[in-house]
Structures are given as C-alpha cells and as structure tokens.
Amino acid sequence: MTASTGDLHYGAGSARVSVPGMSQARAIQIETTVLGENDRLAAQNRAHFEGHGVVAYNLVSSPGSGKTTLLCATLEALKTRAAGLPVAVIEGDQQTSNDADRIRATGAPAIQVNTGKGCHLDAQMVADAFARLPLHAHSHDHAHGHEHDHGDHDHPHGAVLFIENVGNLVCPALWDLGERAKVAILSVTEGEDKPIKYPDMFAAARLMVLTKTDLLPYLDFDVPKCIEYARRVNPGIEVLLVSARSGEGLDAWLDWLLQPLEAPAEAAAPAADELARLKARVAELEAQLAAKA
C-alpha cells in the first residue's frame, strides 16, 4: 500500500499476483508448472512451423484495437503484394465465430478457437488448430506432437500463420505459442500510456502497431509519448503506424511481415531470444520457489 494515497498494490509480492486463499509460493509453483508444460508444447509448435515453412505471428491487444480489421486488410493486400503466398488465421475469443467468419470472407482459411472462461490461447490450442489448417500441408493422420523428420518433406517456400489472441493485454504476455514474434496492436483511441500500464505485454512484443491512425486529427493521442512509453519497457521494440481504413502504413506493415521470409536466418534469432527469455522467467520463478521452501 502507498501510505500517502492509500493506493493498493497486489503485484508487489514474489509471485507478482494475489490469489485469495493461496500463498505466494503456491502461486509461483503453479505458474512454474503450467508455464513449463506450455513452453514444451510451444517448442514443438515452433519446430513444427519451421518444418512446414510457416512463419507464425501472435497478434495481441486489448478488445477493440482493430486486430481483425487490420488482419482483413492485410490478407486482402497480400493477394497483390505476395500473390500465391499461403496464409491462414487462428482466431481466439471466449465465444462466437464472428471474427473467423470475417477472415473467411476474405478467402483465407481460419479456425476459431473459443476459450470459454480462458483469457488467452495456449500452445496446445494453437497446435490443435494448426493441424486443421491447409498450412499443415500434408495429410497427416496423426495429431500434433508426432515424431517425424520434417526434412523429408517438400515444403513450399514459405507461408504465414496469423494467430489473433484473445483480446486483453495481460494474460497472453507470458504464454509462448511457438510464434516467430508477438505483435502488440494498440489503437489511437486508447490511452497512450497502455505500454506502461501493461508492461509485460509490450516487453514481450517485438513490434507495436499503432492502428486507426486516420482518427489522429480528431483525438488528443500523443504518438511520441506512446512510443516513449513503449521503449521505456522495451527499448528494442519496433513501431509502425497503420490505418487499415485509409491504407496508410500498410506497405510498411507488409514489409515487416514479409522480411523474415526473405531473410529467415536473421529473423529466427529473435524467436530464440523470446524462448530464452521465457525460460529465464520460469527459472526465476523456480528460484523464488526454492528460496521459500
């Protein structure tokens, strides 16, 4: 608690979260176990994607940022910019298939994953959905987690899988799905201080896309301040300004998406860095748990 104001801070403990009836040590133990298993599955996903020539991007944001609208515009633009490039979308929401229906209307295949009360996608959900997509280019008669040498297959040059996560800026931050990179989508109709309010998410993202920039003339959104906040929590984060409505910035967004296909060796390094960061986080939690034992 802050004595001068009476403000409460439940994220100050070793677990950085408060669960009624549960000790900090127990919370760390549970998080370590769950994240560790998810990381194992995410590593399988990453190998599976690479084996199939698929680059996966995990799009994260709060509700209403314009993720689906941006995705629809992106898929339409890719028809011209990268004709013939295989693409697909995994849509995450708690309920409905509304977003997947919008994606399918562009002609791109999409699988809706409804999480029920869950606030994020996990690696198993993505594996299950990927197995149902045409990008899983072979007629596997087995589930994900299978053991075979992907080097035996004749894969296409490349493909892009977009994973639209459940809309919130908290839960998806620590969950590795096997993606090449997390992309944080933030609209200019939100507060420019979102990066410092939800630092874990922007620290985990490689790119922040500011959307709905066509509305900037009508808003007080401070773009430089927002970028400063984002780089305060993640000095290396890249930033793009995009309007799916006007098309402003869309070419730069496509350049960013397609660059890894043109330079796979350089693009693979950050994914490894992200995996190492998550493993370090798990190790940190384990050390905290051991210290309390």
PDB file of C-alpha atoms in Angstrom:
ATOM      1  CA  MET A   1       0.000   0.000   0.000  1.00  0.00           C
ATOM      2  CA  THR A   2       1.141   3.543  -0.724  1.00  0.00           C
ATOM      3  CA  ALA A   3       0.886   5.315   2.616  1.00  0.00           C
ATOM      4  CA  SER A   4       0.410   8.813   1.217  1.00  0.00           C
ATOM      5  CA  THR A   5      -2.524   7.914  -1.042  1.00  0.00           C
ATOM      6  CA  GLY A   6      -3.905   4.630   0.288  1.00  0.00           C
ATOM      7  CA  ASP A   7      -3.383   3.007  -3.121  1.00  0.00           C
ATOM      8  CA  LEU A   8      -3.226  -0.800  -3.097  1.00  0.00           C
ATOM      9  CA  HIS A   9      -0.630  -2.862  -4.986  1.00  0.00           C
ATOM     10  CA  TYR A  10      -1.272  -6.605  -5.181  1.00  0.00           C
ATOM     11  CA  GLY A  11       1.568  -7.181  -7.655  1.00  0.00           C
ATOM     12  CA  ALA A  12       4.390  -6.408  -5.245  1.00  0.00           C
ATOM     13  CA  GLY A  13       4.925  -9.956  -3.918  1.00  0.00           C
ATOM     14  CA  SER A  14       7.340 -12.538  -5.267  1.00  0.00           C
ATOM     15  CA  ALA A  15       4.582 -14.057  -7.433  1.00  0.00           C
ATOM     16  CA  ARG A  16       3.565 -10.572  -8.657  1.00  0.00           C
ATOM     17  CA  VAL A  17      -0.062 -11.631  -8.275  1.00  0.00           C
ATOM     18  CA  SER A  18      -2.511 -12.127  -5.429  1.00  0.00           C
ATOM     19  CA  VAL A  19      -4.877 -15.112  -5.342  1.00  0.00           C
ATOM     20  CA  PRO A  20      -7.314 -15.244  -2.418  1.00  0.00           C
ATOM     21  CA  GLY A  21      -6.574 -18.245  -0.204  1.00  0.00           C
ATOM     22  CA  MET A  22      -3.293 -19.064  -1.935  1.00  0.00           C
ATOM     23  CA  SER A  23       0.231 -18.287  -0.758  1.00  0.00           C
ATOM     24  CA  GLN A  24       2.752 -16.537  -2.986  1.00  0.00           C
ATOM     25  CA  ALA A  25       4.889 -19.699  -3.005  1.00  0.00           C
ATOM     26  CA  ARG A  26       1.970 -21.845  -4.142  1.00  0.00           C
ATOM     27  CA  ALA A  27       1.097 -19.350  -6.871  1.00  0.00           C
ATOM     28  CA  ILE A  28       4.692 -19.472  -8.131  1.00  0.00           C
ATOM     29  CA  GLN A  29       4.671 -23.286  -8.040  1.00  0.00           C
ATOM     30  CA  ILE A  30       1.507 -23.490 -10.116  1.00  0.00           C
ATOM     31  CA  GLU A  31       2.698 -20.872 -12.602  1.00  0.00           C
ATOM     32  CA  THR A  32       6.035 -22.628 -12.988  1.00  0.00           C
ATOM     33  CA  THR A  33       4.422 -26.000 -13.651  1.00  0.00           C
ATOM     34  CA  VAL A  34       1.867 -24.700 -16.115  1.00  0.00           C
ATOM     35  CA  LEU A  35       4.275 -22.424 -17.994  1.00  0.00           C
ATOM     36  CA  GLY A  36       6.888 -25.155 -18.164  1.00  0.00           C
ATOM     37  CA  GLU A  37       4.499 -27.572 -19.867  1.00  0.00           C
ATOM     38  CA  ASN A  38       3.257 -24.846 -22.183  1.00  0.00           C
ATOM     39  CA  ASP A  39       6.844 -23.973 -23.147  1.00  0.00           C
ATOM     40  CA  ARG A  40       7.475 -27.624 -24.030  1.00  0.00           C
ATOM     41  CA  LEU A  41       4.463 -27.622 -26.339  1.00  0.00           C
ATOM     42  CA  ALA A  42       5.396 -24.219 -27.758  1.00  0.00           C
ATOM     43  CA  ALA A  43       8.838 -25.535 -28.665  1.00  0.00           C
ATOM     44  CA  GLN A  44       7.113 -28.374 -30.538  1.00  0.00           C
ATOM     45  CA  ASN A  45       4.915 -25.840 -32.325  1.00  0.00           C
ATOM     46  CA  ARG A  46       7.955 -23.768 -33.297  1.00  0.00           C
ATOM     47  CA  ALA A  47       9.720 -26.796 -34.737  1.00  0.00           C
ATOM     48  CA  HIS A  48       6.533 -27.854 -36.482  1.00  0.00           C
ATOM     49  CA  PHE A  49       6.026 -24.417 -38.050  1.00  0.00           C
ATOM     50  CA  GLU A  50       9.618 -24.266 -39.218  1.00  0.00           C
ATOM     51  CA  GLY A  51       9.374 -27.794 -40.585  1.00  0.00           C
ATOM     52  CA  HIS A  52       6.352 -26.770 -42.629  1.00  0.00           C
ATOM     53  CA  GLY A  53       7.880 -23.484 -43.796  1.00  0.00           C
ATOM     54  CA  VAL A  54       5.404 -21.462 -41.747  1.00  0.00           C
ATOM     55  CA  VAL A  55       6.149 -18.134 -40.058  1.00  0.00           C
ATOM     56  CA  ALA A  56       3.702 -17.513 -37.202  1.00  0.00           C
ATOM     57  CA  TYR A  57       2.854 -14.143 -35.671  1.00  0.00           C
ATOM     58  CA  ASN A  58       0.956 -13.795 -32.408  1.00  0.00           C
ATOM     59  CA  LEU A  59      -1.205 -10.648 -32.503  1.00  0.00           C
ATOM     60  CA  VAL A  60      -2.107  -9.386 -29.043  1.00  0.00           C
ATOM     61  CA  SER A  61      -4.116  -6.373 -27.934  1.00  0.00           C
ATOM     62  CA  SER A  62      -6.957  -5.184 -25.781  1.00  0.00           C
ATOM     63  CA  PRO A  63     -10.517  -5.611 -27.160  1.00  0.00           C
ATOM     64  CA  GLY A  64     -11.449  -3.077 -29.827  1.00  0.00           C
ATOM     65  CA  SER A  65      -7.945  -2.310 -31.085  1.00  0.00           C
ATOM     66  CA  GLY A  66      -8.877  -3.222 -34.640  1.00  0.00           C
ATOM     67  CA  LYS A  67      -6.916  -6.505 -34.863  1.00  0.00           C
ATOM     68  CA  THR A  68      -9.462  -8.276 -37.052  1.00  0.00           C
ATOM     69  CA  THR A  69      -9.950  -5.240 -39.292  1.00  0.00           C
ATOM     70  CA  LEU A  70      -6.172  -4.977 -39.716  1.00  0.00           C
ATOM     71  CA  LEU A  71      -5.962  -8.700 -40.455  1.00  0.00           C
ATOM     72  CA  CYS A  72      -8.674  -8.500 -43.108  1.00  0.00           C
ATOM     73  CA  ALA A  73      -6.920  -5.548 -44.778  1.00  0.00           C
ATOM     74  CA  THR A  74      -3.602  -7.401 -44.561  1.00  0.00           C
ATOM     75  CA  LEU A  75      -4.982 -10.550 -46.152  1.00  0.00           C
ATOM     76  CA  GLU A  76      -6.529  -8.534 -48.987  1.00  0.00           C
ATOM     77  CA  ALA A  77      -3.278  -6.606 -49.551  1.00  0.00           C
ATOM     78  CA  LEU A  78      -1.200  -9.794 -49.570  1.00  0.00           C
ATOM     79  CA  LYS A  79      -3.243 -11.070 -52.511  1.00  0.00           C
ATOM     80  CA  THR A  80      -1.496  -8.415 -54.607  1.00  0.00           C
ATOM     81  CA  ARG A  81       1.772  -7.962 -52.753  1.00  0.00           C
ATOM     82  CA  ALA A  82       2.536 -11.680 -52.364  1.00  0.00           C
ATOM     83  CA  ALA A  83       0.145 -13.498 -54.691  1.00  0.00           C
ATOM     84  CA  GLY A  84       0.164 -17.214 -54.044  1.00  0.00           C
ATOM     85  CA  LEU A  85       1.628 -16.926 -50.558  1.00  0.00           C
ATOM     86  CA  PRO A  86      -0.207 -19.435 -48.343  1.00  0.00           C
ATOM     87  CA  VAL A  87      -1.786 -17.699 -45.348  1.00  0.00           C
ATOM     88  CA  ALA A  88      -4.138 -18.745 -42.585  1.00  0.00           C
ATOM     89  CA  VAL A  89      -5.508 -17.421 -39.320  1.00  0.00           C
ATOM     90  CA  ILE A  90      -6.160 -18.899 -35.890  1.00  0.00           C
ATOM     91  CA  GLU A  91      -8.762 -16.769 -34.117  1.00  0.00           C
ATOM     92  CA  GLY A  92      -9.011 -16.674 -30.347  1.00  0.00           C
ATOM     93  CA  ASP A  93     -12.087 -15.464 -28.481  1.00  0.00           C
ATOM     94  CA  GLN A  94     -14.034 -16.622 -25.491  1.00  0.00           C
ATOM     95  CA  GLN A  95     -17.198 -17.183 -27.566  1.00  0.00           C
ATOM     96  CA  THR A  96     -18.631 -16.833 -31.105  1.00  0.00           C
ATOM     97  CA  SER A  97     -17.040 -17.359 -34.500  1.00  0.00           C
ATOM     98  CA  ASN A  98     -17.673 -13.778 -35.632  1.00  0.00           C
ATOM     99  CA  ASP A  99     -14.026 -12.911 -36.238  1.00  0.00           C
ATOM    100  CA  ALA A 100     -13.268 -16.186 -38.029  1.00  0.00           C
ATOM    101  CA  ASP A 101     -16.284 -15.543 -40.266  1.00  0.00           C
ATOM    102  CA  ARG A 102     -14.858 -12.117 -41.176  1.00  0.00           C
ATOM    103  CA  ILE A 103     -11.491 -13.684 -42.006  1.00  0.00           C
ATOM    104  CA  ARG A 104     -13.068 -16.455 -44.104  1.00  0.00           C
ATOM    105  CA  ALA A 105     -14.932 -13.795 -46.099  1.00  0.00           C
ATOM    106  CA  THR A 106     -11.526 -12.645 -47.433  1.00  0.00           C
ATOM    107  CA  GLY A 107     -10.933 -16.147 -48.793  1.00  0.00           C
ATOM    108  CA  ALA A 108      -8.312 -17.047 -46.182  1.00  0.00           C
ATOM    109  CA  PRO A 109      -8.749 -20.214 -44.135  1.00  0.00           C
ATOM    110  CA  ALA A 110      -9.399 -19.638 -40.446  1.00  0.00           C
ATOM    111  CA  ILE A 111     -10.015 -21.750 -37.377  1.00  0.00           C
ATOM    112  CA  GLN A 112     -11.895 -20.208 -34.467  1.00  0.00           C
ATOM    113  CA  VAL A 113     -10.700 -21.271 -31.017  1.00  0.00           C
ATOM    114  CA  ASN A 114     -13.168 -20.418 -28.274  1.00  0.00           C
ATOM    115  CA  THR A 115     -11.556 -20.498 -24.850  1.00  0.00           C
ATOM    116  CA  GLY A 116     -14.695 -20.320 -22.701  1.00  0.00           C
ATOM    117  CA  LYS A 117     -13.628 -18.603 -19.497  1.00  0.00           C
ATOM    118  CA  GLY A 118      -9.988 -18.665 -20.620  1.00  0.00           C
ATOM    119  CA  CYS A 119      -8.365 -15.269 -21.238  1.00  0.00           C
ATOM    120  CA  HIS A 120      -5.665 -16.375 -23.698  1.00  0.00           C
ATOM    121  CA  LEU A 121      -4.644 -19.028 -26.189  1.00  0.00           C
ATOM    122  CA  ASP A 122      -2.085 -21.628 -25.142  1.00  0.00           C
ATOM    123  CA  ALA A 123       0.334 -23.734 -27.156  1.00  0.00           C
ATOM    124  CA  GLN A 124      -1.885 -26.826 -27.159  1.00  0.00           C
ATOM    125  CA  MET A 125      -4.833 -24.864 -28.550  1.00  0.00           C
ATOM    126  CA  VAL A 126      -2.655 -23.484 -31.349  1.00  0.00           C
ATOM    127  CA  ALA A 127      -1.284 -26.937 -32.140  1.00  0.00           C
ATOM    128  CA  ASP A 128      -4.796 -28.363 -32.384  1.00  0.00           C
ATOM    129  CA  ALA A 129      -5.966 -25.512 -34.619  1.00  0.00           C
ATOM    130  CA  PHE A 130      -2.876 -25.618 -36.852  1.00  0.00           C
ATOM    131  CA  ALA A 131      -3.462 -29.318 -37.505  1.00  0.00           C
ATOM    132  CA  ARG A 132      -6.849 -28.373 -39.017  1.00  0.00           C
ATOM    133  CA  LEU A 133      -5.491 -25.734 -41.407  1.00  0.00           C
ATOM    134  CA  PRO A 134      -4.350 -26.194 -45.021  1.00  0.00           C
ATOM    135  CA  LEU A 135      -0.952 -24.810 -43.976  1.00  0.00           C
ATOM    136  CA  HIS A 136      -0.457 -28.120 -42.279  1.00  0.00           C
ATOM    137  CA  ALA A 137       0.289 -29.072 -45.830  1.00  0.00           C
ATOM    138  CA  HIS A 138       0.420 -32.785 -45.570  1.00  0.00           C
ATOM    139  CA  SER A 139      -2.221 -35.406 -44.992  1.00  0.00           C
ATOM    140  CA  HIS A 140      -1.041 -36.261 -41.533  1.00  0.00           C
ATOM    141  CA  ASP A 141      -3.165 -38.878 -39.943  1.00  0.00           C
ATOM    142  CA  HIS A 142      -1.800 -38.098 -36.517  1.00  0.00           C
ATOM    143  CA  ALA A 143      -2.097 -35.302 -34.005  1.00  0.00           C
ATOM    144  CA  HIS A 144       0.487 -32.640 -33.182  1.00  0.00           C
ATOM    145  CA  GLY A 145       3.302 -33.921 -31.048  1.00  0.00           C
ATOM    146  CA  HIS A 146       4.113 -36.628 -33.556  1.00  0.00           C
ATOM    147  CA  GLU A 147       7.671 -37.696 -34.168  1.00  0.00           C
ATOM    148  CA  HIS A 148       8.885 -37.488 -37.730  1.00  0.00           C
ATOM    149  CA  ASP A 149      11.629 -35.849 -39.743  1.00  0.00           C
ATOM    150  CA  HIS A 150      10.205 -32.741 -41.374  1.00  0.00           C
ATOM    151  CA  GLY A 151      13.304 -32.574 -43.523  1.00  0.00           C
ATOM    152  CA  ASP A 152      11.874 -35.408 -45.564  1.00  0.00           C
ATOM    153  CA  HIS A 153       9.054 -33.212 -46.865  1.00  0.00           C
ATOM    154  CA  ASP A 154       8.983 -30.971 -49.914  1.00  0.00           C
ATOM    155  CA  HIS A 155       7.617 -27.800 -48.287  1.00  0.00           C
ATOM    156  CA  PRO A 156       6.584 -24.583 -50.020  1.00  0.00           C
ATOM    157  CA  HIS A 157       8.943 -21.630 -49.913  1.00  0.00           C
ATOM    158  CA  GLY A 158       7.038 -20.016 -47.095  1.00  0.00           C
ATOM    159  CA  ALA A 159       3.680 -19.372 -45.526  1.00  0.00           C
ATOM    160  CA  VAL A 160       2.300 -17.033 -42.898  1.00  0.00           C
ATOM    161  CA  LEU A 161       0.125 -18.003 -39.962  1.00  0.00           C
ATOM    162  CA  PHE A 162      -1.559 -15.202 -38.043  1.00  0.00           C
ATOM    163  CA  ILE A 163      -2.663 -16.012 -34.507  1.00  0.00           C
ATOM    164  CA  GLU A 164      -5.187 -13.461 -33.238  1.00  0.00           C
ATOM    165  CA  ASN A 165      -5.103 -13.927 -29.492  1.00  0.00           C
ATOM    166  CA  VAL A 166      -7.956 -13.288 -27.073  1.00  0.00           C
ATOM    167  CA  GLY A 167      -8.307  -9.560 -26.515  1.00  0.00           C
ATOM    168  CA  ASN A 168      -6.535  -8.471 -23.363  1.00  0.00           C
ATOM    169  CA  LEU A 169      -3.130  -7.055 -22.565  1.00  0.00           C
ATOM    170  CA  VAL A 170      -2.399  -9.191 -19.514  1.00  0.00           C
ATOM    171  CA  CYS A 171      -2.785 -12.976 -19.836  1.00  0.00           C
ATOM    172  CA  PRO A 172      -1.198 -13.628 -23.270  1.00  0.00           C
ATOM    173  CA  ALA A 173       2.075 -11.912 -22.315  1.00  0.00           C
ATOM    174  CA  LEU A 174       3.788 -14.940 -20.751  1.00  0.00           C
ATOM    175  CA  TRP A 175       2.301 -17.625 -22.983  1.00  0.00           C
ATOM    176  CA  ASP A 176       4.610 -18.742 -25.756  1.00  0.00           C
ATOM    177  CA  LEU A 177       2.644 -20.243 -28.638  1.00  0.00           C
ATOM    178  CA  GLY A 178       5.641 -21.127 -30.805  1.00  0.00           C
ATOM    179  CA  GLU A 179       5.315 -17.884 -32.746  1.00  0.00           C
ATOM    180  CA  ARG A 180       8.138 -16.042 -34.502  1.00  0.00           C
ATOM    181  CA  ALA A 181       7.124 -12.849 -32.699  1.00  0.00           C
ATOM    182  CA  LYS A 182       4.412 -11.239 -30.648  1.00  0.00           C
ATOM    183  CA  VAL A 183       2.915  -8.118 -32.233  1.00  0.00           C
ATOM    184  CA  ALA A 184       1.194  -5.712 -29.845  1.00  0.00           C
ATOM    185  CA  ILE A 185      -1.674  -3.867 -31.510  1.00  0.00           C
ATOM    186  CA  LEU A 186      -2.651  -0.567 -29.872  1.00  0.00           C
ATOM    187  CA  SER A 187      -5.229   1.797 -31.340  1.00  0.00           C
ATOM    188  CA  VAL A 188      -5.029   5.561 -31.057  1.00  0.00           C
ATOM    189  CA  THR A 189      -8.494   5.545 -29.487  1.00  0.00           C
ATOM    190  CA  GLU A 190      -6.901   4.000 -26.394  1.00  0.00           C
ATOM    191  CA  GLY A 191      -4.625   5.696 -23.891  1.00  0.00           C
ATOM    192  CA  GLU A 192      -1.046   6.326 -24.964  1.00  0.00           C
ATOM    193  CA  ASP A 193       0.066   5.085 -21.537  1.00  0.00           C
ATOM    194  CA  LYS A 194      -1.039   1.476 -22.175  1.00  0.00           C
ATOM    195  CA  PRO A 195       2.611   0.315 -22.571  1.00  0.00           C
ATOM    196  CA  ILE A 196       3.477   1.349 -19.005  1.00  0.00           C
ATOM    197  CA  LYS A 197       0.132   0.166 -17.614  1.00  0.00           C
ATOM    198  CA  TYR A 198       0.641  -3.309 -19.097  1.00  0.00           C
ATOM    199  CA  PRO A 199       4.444  -3.521 -19.382  1.00  0.00           C
ATOM    200  CA  ASP A 200       4.724  -7.328 -19.583  1.00  0.00           C
ATOM    201  CA  MET A 201       2.902  -7.391 -22.898  1.00  0.00           C
ATOM    202  CA  PHE A 202       4.935  -4.641 -24.546  1.00  0.00           C
ATOM    203  CA  ALA A 203       8.152  -6.096 -23.139  1.00  0.00           C
ATOM    204  CA  ALA A 204       7.293  -9.421 -24.796  1.00  0.00           C
ATOM    205  CA  ALA A 205       6.407  -7.910 -28.177  1.00  0.00           C
ATOM    206  CA  ARG A 206       8.870  -7.335 -30.980  1.00  0.00           C
ATOM    207  CA  LEU A 207       6.621  -4.850 -32.780  1.00  0.00           C
ATOM    208  CA  MET A 208       3.959  -2.361 -31.676  1.00  0.00           C
ATOM    209  CA  VAL A 209       1.450  -1.382 -34.366  1.00  0.00           C
ATOM    210  CA  LEU A 210      -0.493   1.809 -33.698  1.00  0.00           C
ATOM    211  CA  THR A 211      -3.783   1.399 -35.545  1.00  0.00           C
ATOM    212  CA  LYS A 212      -6.652   3.683 -36.591  1.00  0.00           C
ATOM    213  CA  THR A 213      -4.195   6.496 -37.352  1.00  0.00           C
ATOM    214  CA  ASP A 214      -6.739   8.086 -39.694  1.00  0.00           C
ATOM    215  CA  LEU A 215      -8.502   9.224 -36.489  1.00  0.00           C
ATOM    216  CA  LEU A 216      -5.472  11.102 -35.116  1.00  0.00           C
ATOM    217  CA  PRO A 217      -6.693  14.529 -36.306  1.00  0.00           C
ATOM    218  CA  TYR A 218      -9.759  14.118 -34.102  1.00  0.00           C
ATOM    219  CA  LEU A 219      -8.013  12.831 -30.978  1.00  0.00           C
ATOM    220  CA  ASP A 220      -5.549  14.024 -28.369  1.00  0.00           C
ATOM    221  CA  PHE A 221      -3.473  10.834 -28.630  1.00  0.00           C
ATOM    222  CA  ASP A 222       0.219  11.684 -28.146  1.00  0.00           C
ATOM    223  CA  VAL A 223       2.107   9.405 -30.555  1.00  0.00           C
ATOM    224  CA  PRO A 224       5.672  10.349 -29.474  1.00  0.00           C
ATOM    225  CA  LYS A 225       4.694   9.893 -25.828  1.00  0.00           C
ATOM    226  CA  CYS A 226       3.221   6.458 -26.575  1.00  0.00           C
ATOM    227  CA  ILE A 227       6.398   5.385 -28.375  1.00  0.00           C
ATOM    228  CA  GLU A 228       8.484   6.713 -25.488  1.00  0.00           C
ATOM    229  CA  TYR A 229       6.407   4.659 -23.040  1.00  0.00           C
ATOM    230  CA  ALA A 230       6.732   1.514 -25.187  1.00  0.00           C
ATOM    231  CA  ARG A 231      10.510   1.884 -25.424  1.00  0.00           C
ATOM    232  CA  ARG A 232      10.719   2.585 -21.716  1.00  0.00           C
ATOM    233  CA  VAL A 233       9.616  -1.021 -21.080  1.00  0.00           C
ATOM    234  CA  ASN A 234      11.168  -2.467 -24.248  1.00  0.00           C
ATOM    235  CA  PRO A 235      13.999  -0.370 -25.749  1.00  0.00           C
ATOM    236  CA  GLY A 236      14.189  -2.652 -28.782  1.00  0.00           C
ATOM    237  CA  ILE A 237      10.539  -2.632 -29.760  1.00  0.00           C
ATOM    238  CA  GLU A 238       9.811  -1.600 -33.337  1.00  0.00           C
ATOM    239  CA  VAL A 239       6.864   0.703 -34.061  1.00  0.00           C
ATOM    240  CA  LEU A 240       4.608   1.103 -37.072  1.00  0.00           C
ATOM    241  CA  LEU A 241       1.661   3.454 -37.590  1.00  0.00           C
ATOM    242  CA  VAL A 242      -1.114   1.922 -39.679  1.00  0.00           C
ATOM    243  CA  SER A 243      -4.638   2.724 -40.772  1.00  0.00           C
ATOM    244  CA  ALA A 244      -6.500  -0.268 -42.167  1.00  0.00           C
ATOM    245  CA  ARG A 245      -9.217   2.135 -43.343  1.00  0.00           C
ATOM    246  CA  SER A 246      -7.033   4.532 -45.356  1.00  0.00           C
ATOM    247  CA  GLY A 247      -4.196   2.134 -46.121  1.00  0.00           C
ATOM    248  CA  GLU A 248      -1.640   4.457 -44.543  1.00  0.00           C
ATOM    249  CA  GLY A 249       1.336   2.455 -43.288  1.00  0.00           C
ATOM    250  CA  LEU A 250       0.050  -0.808 -44.710  1.00  0.00           C
ATOM    251  CA  ASP A 251       3.022  -1.219 -47.067  1.00  0.00           C
ATOM    252  CA  ALA A 252       5.458  -0.874 -44.163  1.00  0.00           C
ATOM    253  CA  TRP A 253       3.450  -3.445 -42.220  1.00  0.00           C
ATOM    254  CA  LEU A 254       3.631  -5.860 -45.163  1.00  0.00           C
ATOM    255  CA  ASP A 255       7.375  -5.182 -45.477  1.00  0.00           C
ATOM    256  CA  TRP A 256       7.790  -6.155 -41.838  1.00  0.00           C
ATOM    257  CA  LEU A 257       5.722  -9.312 -42.213  1.00  0.00           C
ATOM    258  CA  LEU A 258       7.466 -10.484 -45.365  1.00  0.00           C
ATOM    259  CA  GLN A 259      11.011  -9.608 -44.346  1.00  0.00           C
ATOM    260  CA  PRO A 260      11.521 -12.849 -42.369  1.00  0.00           C
ATOM    261  CA  LEU A 261      10.625 -14.858 -45.466  1.00  0.00           C
ATOM    262  CA  GLU A 262      13.387 -13.092 -47.348  1.00  0.00           C
ATOM    263  CA  ALA A 263      15.940 -13.397 -44.504  1.00  0.00           C
ATOM    264  CA  PRO A 264      14.974 -16.432 -42.436  1.00  0.00           C
ATOM    265  CA  ALA A 265      18.317 -16.817 -40.657  1.00  0.00           C
ATOM    266  CA  GLU A 266      18.277 -13.289 -39.234  1.00  0.00           C
ATOM    267  CA  ALA A 267      14.590 -13.469 -38.376  1.00  0.00           C
ATOM    268  CA  ALA A 268      14.938 -16.720 -36.476  1.00  0.00           C
ATOM    269  CA  ALA A 269      17.208 -15.236 -33.823  1.00  0.00           C
ATOM    270  CA  PRO A 270      14.585 -13.125 -32.001  1.00  0.00           C
ATOM    271  CA  ALA A 271      12.318 -16.167 -31.690  1.00  0.00           C
ATOM    272  CA  ALA A 272      15.129 -17.982 -29.959  1.00  0.00           C
ATOM    273  CA  ASP A 273      15.667 -14.923 -27.785  1.00  0.00           C
ATOM    274  CA  GLU A 274      11.998 -14.884 -26.859  1.00  0.00           C
ATOM    275  CA  LEU A 275      12.117 -18.567 -25.921  1.00  0.00           C
ATOM    276  CA  ALA A 276      15.231 -17.946 -23.831  1.00  0.00           C
ATOM    277  CA  ARG A 277      13.517 -15.034 -22.077  1.00  0.00           C
ATOM    278  CA  LEU A 278      10.526 -17.202 -21.184  1.00  0.00           C
ATOM    279  CA  LYS A 279      12.773 -19.975 -19.922  1.00  0.00           C
ATOM    280  CA  ALA A 280      14.661 -17.428 -17.831  1.00  0.00           C
ATOM    281  CA  ARG A 281      11.352 -16.280 -16.370  1.00  0.00           C
ATOM    282  CA  VAL A 282      10.475 -19.880 -15.440  1.00  0.00           C
ATOM    283  CA  ALA A 283      13.930 -20.322 -13.888  1.00  0.00           C
ATOM    284  CA  GLU A 284      13.404 -17.116 -11.916  1.00  0.00           C
ATOM    285  CA  LEU A 285      10.101 -18.423 -10.590  1.00  0.00           C
ATOM    286  CA  GLU A 286      11.688 -21.747  -9.670  1.00  0.00           C
ATOM    287  CA  ALA A 287      14.472 -19.948  -7.795  1.00  0.00           C
ATOM    288  CA  GLN A 288      11.938 -17.872  -5.887  1.00  0.00           C
ATOM    289  CA  LEU A 289      10.004 -21.016  -5.010  1.00  0.00           C
ATOM    290  CA  ALA A 290      13.163 -22.790  -3.844  1.00  0.00           C
ATOM    291  CA  ALA A 291      14.094 -19.817  -1.685  1.00  0.00           C
ATOM    292  CA  LYS A 292      10.759 -20.024   0.086  1.00  0.00           C
ATOM    293  CA  ALA A 293      10.898 -23.795   0.610  1.00  0.00           C
TER     294      ALA A 293
END
